[in-house]
XYZ file of N, CA and C in Angstrom:
558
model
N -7.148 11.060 8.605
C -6.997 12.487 8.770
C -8.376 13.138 8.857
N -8.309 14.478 9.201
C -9.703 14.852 9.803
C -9.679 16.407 8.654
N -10.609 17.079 8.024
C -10.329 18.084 7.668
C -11.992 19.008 8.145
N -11.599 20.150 8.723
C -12.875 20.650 9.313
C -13.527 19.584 10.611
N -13.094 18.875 11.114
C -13.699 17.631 11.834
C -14.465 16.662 11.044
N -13.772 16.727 9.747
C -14.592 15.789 9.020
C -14.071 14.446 8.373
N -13.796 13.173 8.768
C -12.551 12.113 8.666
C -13.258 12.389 7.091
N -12.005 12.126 6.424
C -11.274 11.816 5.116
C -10.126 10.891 4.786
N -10.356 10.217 3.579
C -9.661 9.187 3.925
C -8.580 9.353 2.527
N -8.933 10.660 1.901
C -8.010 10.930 0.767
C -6.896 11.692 0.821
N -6.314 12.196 1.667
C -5.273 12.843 2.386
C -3.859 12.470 2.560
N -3.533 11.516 2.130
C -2.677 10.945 1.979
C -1.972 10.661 0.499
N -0.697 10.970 -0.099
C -0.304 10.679 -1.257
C 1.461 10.931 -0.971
N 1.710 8.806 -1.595
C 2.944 8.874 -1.342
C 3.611 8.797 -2.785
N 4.754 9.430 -2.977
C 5.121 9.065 -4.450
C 6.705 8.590 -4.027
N 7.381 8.869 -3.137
C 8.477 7.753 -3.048
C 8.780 6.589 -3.381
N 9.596 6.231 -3.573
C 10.051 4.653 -3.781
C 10.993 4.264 -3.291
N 11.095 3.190 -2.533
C 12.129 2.289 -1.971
C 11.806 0.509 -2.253
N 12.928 0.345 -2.485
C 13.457 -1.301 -3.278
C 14.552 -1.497 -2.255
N 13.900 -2.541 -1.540
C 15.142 -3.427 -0.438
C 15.137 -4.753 -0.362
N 16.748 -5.123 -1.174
C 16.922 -6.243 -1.520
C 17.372 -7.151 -0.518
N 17.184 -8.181 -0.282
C 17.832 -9.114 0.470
C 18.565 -8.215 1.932
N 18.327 -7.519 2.773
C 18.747 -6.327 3.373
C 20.247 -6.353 3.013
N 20.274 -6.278 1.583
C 21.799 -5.572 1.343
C 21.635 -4.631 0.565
N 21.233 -4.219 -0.504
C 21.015 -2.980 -1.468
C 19.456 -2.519 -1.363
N 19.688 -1.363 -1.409
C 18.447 -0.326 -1.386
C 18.835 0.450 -2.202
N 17.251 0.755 -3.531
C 17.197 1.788 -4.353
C 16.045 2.677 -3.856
N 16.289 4.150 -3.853
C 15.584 4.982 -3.384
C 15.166 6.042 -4.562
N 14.291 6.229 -4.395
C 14.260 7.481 -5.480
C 12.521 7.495 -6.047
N 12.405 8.162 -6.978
C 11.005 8.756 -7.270
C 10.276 8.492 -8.969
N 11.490 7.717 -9.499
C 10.847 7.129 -10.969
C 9.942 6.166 -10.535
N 9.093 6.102 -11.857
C 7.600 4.879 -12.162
C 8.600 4.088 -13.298
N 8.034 2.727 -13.067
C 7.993 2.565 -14.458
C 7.213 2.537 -15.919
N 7.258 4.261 -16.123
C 6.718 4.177 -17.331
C 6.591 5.134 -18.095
N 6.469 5.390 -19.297
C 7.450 5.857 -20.578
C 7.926 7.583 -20.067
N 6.748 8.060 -19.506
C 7.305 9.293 -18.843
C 8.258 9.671 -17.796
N 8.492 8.487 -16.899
C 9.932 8.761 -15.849
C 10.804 7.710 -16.751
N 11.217 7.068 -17.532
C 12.024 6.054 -18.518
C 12.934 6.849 -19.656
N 12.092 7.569 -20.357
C 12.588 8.267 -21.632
C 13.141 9.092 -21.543
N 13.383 9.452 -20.317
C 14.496 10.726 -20.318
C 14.128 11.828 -20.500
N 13.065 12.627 -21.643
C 12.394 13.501 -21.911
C 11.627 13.959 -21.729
N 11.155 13.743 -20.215
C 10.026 14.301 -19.891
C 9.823 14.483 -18.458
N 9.906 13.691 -17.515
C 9.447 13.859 -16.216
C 11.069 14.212 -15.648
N 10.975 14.581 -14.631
C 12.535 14.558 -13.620
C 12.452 13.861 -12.685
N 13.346 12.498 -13.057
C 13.319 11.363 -12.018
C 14.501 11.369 -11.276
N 14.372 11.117 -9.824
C 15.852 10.620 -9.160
C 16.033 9.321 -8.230
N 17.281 8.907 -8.673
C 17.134 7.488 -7.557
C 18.648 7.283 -7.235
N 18.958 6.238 -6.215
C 19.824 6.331 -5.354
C 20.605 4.777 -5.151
N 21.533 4.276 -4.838
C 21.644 2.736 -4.928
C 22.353 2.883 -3.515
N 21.996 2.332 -2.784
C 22.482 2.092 -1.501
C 23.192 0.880 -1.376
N 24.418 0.111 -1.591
C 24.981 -1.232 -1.722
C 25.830 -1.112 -0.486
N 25.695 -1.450 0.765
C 26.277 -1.587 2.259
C 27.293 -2.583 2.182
N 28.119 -1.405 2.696
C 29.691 -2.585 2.620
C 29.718 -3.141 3.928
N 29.098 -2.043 5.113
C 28.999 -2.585 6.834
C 28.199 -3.610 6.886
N 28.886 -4.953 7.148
C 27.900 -6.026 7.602
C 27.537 -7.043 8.881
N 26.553 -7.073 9.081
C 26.156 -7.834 10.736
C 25.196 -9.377 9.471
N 25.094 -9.842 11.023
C 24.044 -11.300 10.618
C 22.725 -11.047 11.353
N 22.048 -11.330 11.100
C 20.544 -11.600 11.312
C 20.034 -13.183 11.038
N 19.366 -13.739 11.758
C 18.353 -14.473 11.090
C 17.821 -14.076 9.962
N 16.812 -15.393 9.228
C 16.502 -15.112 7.994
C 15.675 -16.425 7.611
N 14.104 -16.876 8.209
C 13.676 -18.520 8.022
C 14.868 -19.130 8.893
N 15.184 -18.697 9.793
C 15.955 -19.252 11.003
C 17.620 -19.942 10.758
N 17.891 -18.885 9.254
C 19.416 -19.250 9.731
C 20.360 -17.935 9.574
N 21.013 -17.890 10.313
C 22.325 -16.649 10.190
C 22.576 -16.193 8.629
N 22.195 -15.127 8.293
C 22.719 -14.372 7.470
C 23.555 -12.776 7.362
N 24.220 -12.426 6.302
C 25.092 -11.408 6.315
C 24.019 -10.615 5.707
N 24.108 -9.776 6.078
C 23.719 -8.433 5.279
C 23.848 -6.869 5.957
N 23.527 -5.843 5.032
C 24.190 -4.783 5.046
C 24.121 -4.056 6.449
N 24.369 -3.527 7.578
C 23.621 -2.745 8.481
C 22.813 -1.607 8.208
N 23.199 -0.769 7.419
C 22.626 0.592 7.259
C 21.133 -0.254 6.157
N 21.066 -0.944 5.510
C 19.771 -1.845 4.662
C 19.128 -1.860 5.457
N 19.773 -2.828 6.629
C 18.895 -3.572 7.234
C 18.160 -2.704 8.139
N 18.778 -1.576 8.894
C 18.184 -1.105 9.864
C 16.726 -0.284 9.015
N 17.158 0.580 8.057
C 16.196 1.003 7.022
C 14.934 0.341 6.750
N 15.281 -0.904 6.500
C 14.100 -1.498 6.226
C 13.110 -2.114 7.821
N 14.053 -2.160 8.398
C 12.837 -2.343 10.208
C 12.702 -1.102 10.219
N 13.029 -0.169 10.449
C 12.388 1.474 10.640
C 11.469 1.416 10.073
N 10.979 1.439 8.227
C 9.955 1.643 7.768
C 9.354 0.792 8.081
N 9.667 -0.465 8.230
C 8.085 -2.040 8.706
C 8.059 -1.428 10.051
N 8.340 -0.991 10.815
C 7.805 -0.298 11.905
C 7.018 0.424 12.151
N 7.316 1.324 11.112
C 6.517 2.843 11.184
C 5.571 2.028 10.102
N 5.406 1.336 9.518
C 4.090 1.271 8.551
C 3.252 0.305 9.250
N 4.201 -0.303 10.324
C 2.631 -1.342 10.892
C 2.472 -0.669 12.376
N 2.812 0.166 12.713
C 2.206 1.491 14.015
C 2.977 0.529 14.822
N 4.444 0.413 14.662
C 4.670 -0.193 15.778
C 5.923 0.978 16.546
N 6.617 0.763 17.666
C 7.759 1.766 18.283
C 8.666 1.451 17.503
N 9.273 2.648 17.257
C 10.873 2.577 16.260
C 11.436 2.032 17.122
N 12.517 1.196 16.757
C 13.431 0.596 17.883
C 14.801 1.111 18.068
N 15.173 1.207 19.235
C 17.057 1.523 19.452
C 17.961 0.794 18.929
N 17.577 -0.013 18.823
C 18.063 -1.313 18.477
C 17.611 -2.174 17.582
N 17.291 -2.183 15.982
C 16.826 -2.803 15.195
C 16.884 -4.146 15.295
N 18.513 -4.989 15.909
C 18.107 -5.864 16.099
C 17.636 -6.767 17.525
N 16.841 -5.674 17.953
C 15.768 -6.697 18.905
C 14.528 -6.210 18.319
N 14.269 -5.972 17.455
C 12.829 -5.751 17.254
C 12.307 -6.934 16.710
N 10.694 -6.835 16.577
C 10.024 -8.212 16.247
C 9.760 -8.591 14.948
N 10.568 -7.848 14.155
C 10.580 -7.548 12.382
C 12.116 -8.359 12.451
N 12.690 -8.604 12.841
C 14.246 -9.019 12.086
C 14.814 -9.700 11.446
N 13.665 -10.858 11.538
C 13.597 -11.629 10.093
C 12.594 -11.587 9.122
N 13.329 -11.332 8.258
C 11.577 -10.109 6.933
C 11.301 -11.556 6.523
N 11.896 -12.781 6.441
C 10.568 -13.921 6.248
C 10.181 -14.844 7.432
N 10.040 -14.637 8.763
C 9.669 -15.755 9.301
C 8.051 -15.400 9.022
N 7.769 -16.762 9.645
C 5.890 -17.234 9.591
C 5.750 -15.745 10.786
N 6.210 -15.515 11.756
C 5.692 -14.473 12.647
C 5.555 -12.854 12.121
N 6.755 -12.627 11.406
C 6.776 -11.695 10.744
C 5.743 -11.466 9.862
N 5.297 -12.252 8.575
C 4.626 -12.306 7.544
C 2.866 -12.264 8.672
N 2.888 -13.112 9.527
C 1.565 -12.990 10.675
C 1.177 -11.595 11.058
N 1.923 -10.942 11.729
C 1.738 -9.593 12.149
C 1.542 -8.593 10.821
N 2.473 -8.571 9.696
C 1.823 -7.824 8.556
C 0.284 -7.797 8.180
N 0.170 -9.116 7.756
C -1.216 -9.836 7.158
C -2.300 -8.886 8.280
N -2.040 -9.717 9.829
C -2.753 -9.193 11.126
C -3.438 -7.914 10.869
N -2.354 -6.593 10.618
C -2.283 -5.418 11.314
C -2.991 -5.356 9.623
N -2.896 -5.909 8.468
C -3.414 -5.407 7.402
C -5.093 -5.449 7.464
N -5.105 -6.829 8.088
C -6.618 -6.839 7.977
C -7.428 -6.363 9.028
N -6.837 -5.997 10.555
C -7.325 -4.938 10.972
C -7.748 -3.512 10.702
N -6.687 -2.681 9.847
C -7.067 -1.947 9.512
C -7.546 -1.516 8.440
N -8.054 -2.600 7.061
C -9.043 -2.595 5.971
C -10.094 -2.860 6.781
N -10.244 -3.662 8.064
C -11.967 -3.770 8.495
C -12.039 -2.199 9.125
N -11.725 -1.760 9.675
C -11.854 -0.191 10.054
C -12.179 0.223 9.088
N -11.590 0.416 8.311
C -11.451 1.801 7.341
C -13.210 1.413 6.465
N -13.095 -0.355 6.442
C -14.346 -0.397 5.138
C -15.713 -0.256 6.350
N -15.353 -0.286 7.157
C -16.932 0.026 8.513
C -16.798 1.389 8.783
N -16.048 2.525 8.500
C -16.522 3.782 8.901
C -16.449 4.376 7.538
N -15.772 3.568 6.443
C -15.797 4.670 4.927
C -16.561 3.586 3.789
N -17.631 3.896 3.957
C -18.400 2.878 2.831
C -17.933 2.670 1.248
N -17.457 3.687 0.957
C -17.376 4.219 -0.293
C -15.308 3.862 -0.760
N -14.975 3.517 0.067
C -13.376 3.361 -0.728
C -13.398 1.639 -0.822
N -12.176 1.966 -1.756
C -13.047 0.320 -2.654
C -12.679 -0.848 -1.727
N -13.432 -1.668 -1.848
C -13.234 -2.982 -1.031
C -13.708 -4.157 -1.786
N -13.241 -5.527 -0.976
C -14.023 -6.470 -2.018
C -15.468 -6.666 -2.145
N -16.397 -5.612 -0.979
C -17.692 -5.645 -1.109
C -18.007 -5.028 -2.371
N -17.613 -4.401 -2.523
C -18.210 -3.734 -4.424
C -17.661 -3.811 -5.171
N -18.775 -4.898 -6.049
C -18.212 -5.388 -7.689
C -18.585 -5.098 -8.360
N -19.499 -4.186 -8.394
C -19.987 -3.404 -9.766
C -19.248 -1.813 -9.707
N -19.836 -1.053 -10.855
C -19.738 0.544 -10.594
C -20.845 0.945 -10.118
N -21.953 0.436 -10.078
C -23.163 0.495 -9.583
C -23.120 0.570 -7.922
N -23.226 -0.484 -7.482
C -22.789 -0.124 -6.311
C -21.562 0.767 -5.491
N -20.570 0.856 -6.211
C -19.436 2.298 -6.218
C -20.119 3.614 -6.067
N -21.052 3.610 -6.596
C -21.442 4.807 -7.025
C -22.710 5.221 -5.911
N -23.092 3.949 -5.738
C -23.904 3.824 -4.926
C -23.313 4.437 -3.219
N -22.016 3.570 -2.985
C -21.495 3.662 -1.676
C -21.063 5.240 -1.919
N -20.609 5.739 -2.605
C -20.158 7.020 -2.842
C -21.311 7.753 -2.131
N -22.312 7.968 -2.302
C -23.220 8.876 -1.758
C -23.502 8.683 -0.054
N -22.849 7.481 0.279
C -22.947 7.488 1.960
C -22.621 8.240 2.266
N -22.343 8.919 3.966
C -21.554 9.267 4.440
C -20.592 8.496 5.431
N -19.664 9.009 6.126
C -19.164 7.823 6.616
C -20.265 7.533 8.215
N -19.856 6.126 8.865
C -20.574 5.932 9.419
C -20.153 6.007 10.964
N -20.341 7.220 11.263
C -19.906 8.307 12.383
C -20.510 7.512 13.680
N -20.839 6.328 13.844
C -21.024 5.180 14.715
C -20.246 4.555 15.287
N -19.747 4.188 13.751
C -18.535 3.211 14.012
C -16.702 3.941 14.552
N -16.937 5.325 14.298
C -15.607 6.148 13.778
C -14.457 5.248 15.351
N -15.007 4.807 16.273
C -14.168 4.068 17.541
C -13.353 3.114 16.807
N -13.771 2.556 15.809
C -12.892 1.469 14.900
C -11.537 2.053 14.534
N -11.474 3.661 13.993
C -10.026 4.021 13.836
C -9.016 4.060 14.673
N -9.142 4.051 16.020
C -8.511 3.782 16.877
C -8.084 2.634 16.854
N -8.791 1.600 16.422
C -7.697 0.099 16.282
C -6.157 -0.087 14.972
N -6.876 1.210 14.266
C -5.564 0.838 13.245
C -4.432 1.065 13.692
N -3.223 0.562 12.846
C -1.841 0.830 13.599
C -0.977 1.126 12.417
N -0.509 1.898 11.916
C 0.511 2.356 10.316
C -0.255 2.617 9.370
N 0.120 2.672 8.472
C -0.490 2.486 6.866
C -0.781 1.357 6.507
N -0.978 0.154 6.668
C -0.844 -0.735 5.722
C -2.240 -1.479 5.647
N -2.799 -1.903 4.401
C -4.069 -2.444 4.440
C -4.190 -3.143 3.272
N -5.010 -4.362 3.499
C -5.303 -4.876 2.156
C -5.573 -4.685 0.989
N -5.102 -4.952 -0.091
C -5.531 -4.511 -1.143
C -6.686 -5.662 -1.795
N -8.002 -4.764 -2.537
C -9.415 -5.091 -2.344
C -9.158 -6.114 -3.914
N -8.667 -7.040 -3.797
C -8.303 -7.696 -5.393
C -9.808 -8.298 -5.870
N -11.222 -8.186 -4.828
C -12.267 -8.096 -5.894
C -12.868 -7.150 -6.505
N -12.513 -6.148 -5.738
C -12.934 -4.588 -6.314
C -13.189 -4.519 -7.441
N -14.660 -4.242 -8.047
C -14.875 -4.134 -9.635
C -14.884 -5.450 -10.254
N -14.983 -6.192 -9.773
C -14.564 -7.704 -10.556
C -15.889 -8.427 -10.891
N -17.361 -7.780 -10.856
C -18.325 -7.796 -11.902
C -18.404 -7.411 -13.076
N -17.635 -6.010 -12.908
C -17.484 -5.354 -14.045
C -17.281 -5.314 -15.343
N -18.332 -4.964 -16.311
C -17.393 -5.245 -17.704
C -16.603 -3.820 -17.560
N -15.433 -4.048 -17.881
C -14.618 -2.773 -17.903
C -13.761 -2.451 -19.021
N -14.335 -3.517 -20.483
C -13.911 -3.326 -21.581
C -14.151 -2.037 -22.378
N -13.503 -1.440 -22.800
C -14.042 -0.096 -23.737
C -15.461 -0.476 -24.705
N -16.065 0.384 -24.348
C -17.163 0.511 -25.461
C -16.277 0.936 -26.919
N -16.502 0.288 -27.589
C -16.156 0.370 -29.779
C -17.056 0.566 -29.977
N -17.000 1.727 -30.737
C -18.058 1.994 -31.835
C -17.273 1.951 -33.534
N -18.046 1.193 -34.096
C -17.521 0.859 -35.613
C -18.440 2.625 -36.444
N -17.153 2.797 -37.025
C -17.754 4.094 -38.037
C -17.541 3.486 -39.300
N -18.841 3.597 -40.192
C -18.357 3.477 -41.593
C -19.233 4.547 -42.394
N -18.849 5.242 -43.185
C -19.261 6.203 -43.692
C -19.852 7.200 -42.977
N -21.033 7.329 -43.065
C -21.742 8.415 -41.953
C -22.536 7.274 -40.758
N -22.909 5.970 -40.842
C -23.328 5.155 -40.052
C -22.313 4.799 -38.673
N -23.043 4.651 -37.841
C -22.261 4.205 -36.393
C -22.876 2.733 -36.410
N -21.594 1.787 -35.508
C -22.352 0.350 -35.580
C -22.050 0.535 -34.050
């Protein structure tokens, strides 16, 4: 997203939730799990159980399975729209229709790591596995982005991108303790 002509890459915030099982049940709705959407007393959570009695077959690791229609189509719409691909008329000719073949799981991965290399070559500063300290975080923070490269956003396609699982992983990120005893700090 652009704000003033200026790409930003914080503009975005999803708090939905969707759970799609085996494309037969879908839960929809907006609880976390945790003590504030759980306990009842505090946040206002809503969710939804979608259990499809209409059923077609699909492939599935290449053998015929049953499952729900209204699931199934749901769940290719959103893998569509999240990997920038055309919604289809027809869910089942699209190139998603079996949520495990090797091709399917290929094109996710693909379109993921295309668009984490974009995003980490024009936005220095959002986390990636290049920075393992806070030091350098803090460091990339003061870039700007690199208005060179900005032709790279044009390769992305949906939302979807790797998640940076070294990010910070120099880090001590244990709490500092301080021992009090009497009026002394340890």
């Amino acid at each position: 997203a652009y704000i003033d002509g200026v790409p930003v890459t914080e503009k975005v915030f999803v708090h939905s939730k969707t759970l799609i099982v085996d494309d037969c049940v879908a839960i929809i709705g907006s609880a976390n799990l945790n003590d504030r959407s759980m306990l009842g007393n505090r946040d206002s959570e809503i969710a939804a159980t979608v259990q499809d009695k209409k059923k077609i077959c699909i492939p599935m690791d290449g053998c015929l399975t049953s499952v729900g229609e209204w699931v199934f189509n749901l769940r290719v719409k959103l893998w569509e729209e999240h990997l920038g691909l055309p919604i289809s008329h027809n869910p089942l000719s699209s190139p998603l229709i079996d949520p495990i073949a090797d091709e399917t799981y290929k094109r996710i991965v693909n379109t993921a790591r295309t668009n984490t290399a974009a995003y980490e070559q024009v936005f220095p500063w959002i986390p990636s596995n290049a920075i393992l300290t806070l030091e350098q975080w803090e460091d990339a923070m003061q870039m700007e982005p690199n208005y060179d490269r900005m032709g790279l956003l044009g390769s992305v396609r949906g939302y979807v991108c790797l998640h940076p699982l070294r990010f910070l992983e120099k880090q001590d990120m244990r709490p500092f303790i301080r021992h009090v005893v009497g009026n002394e700090v340890y």
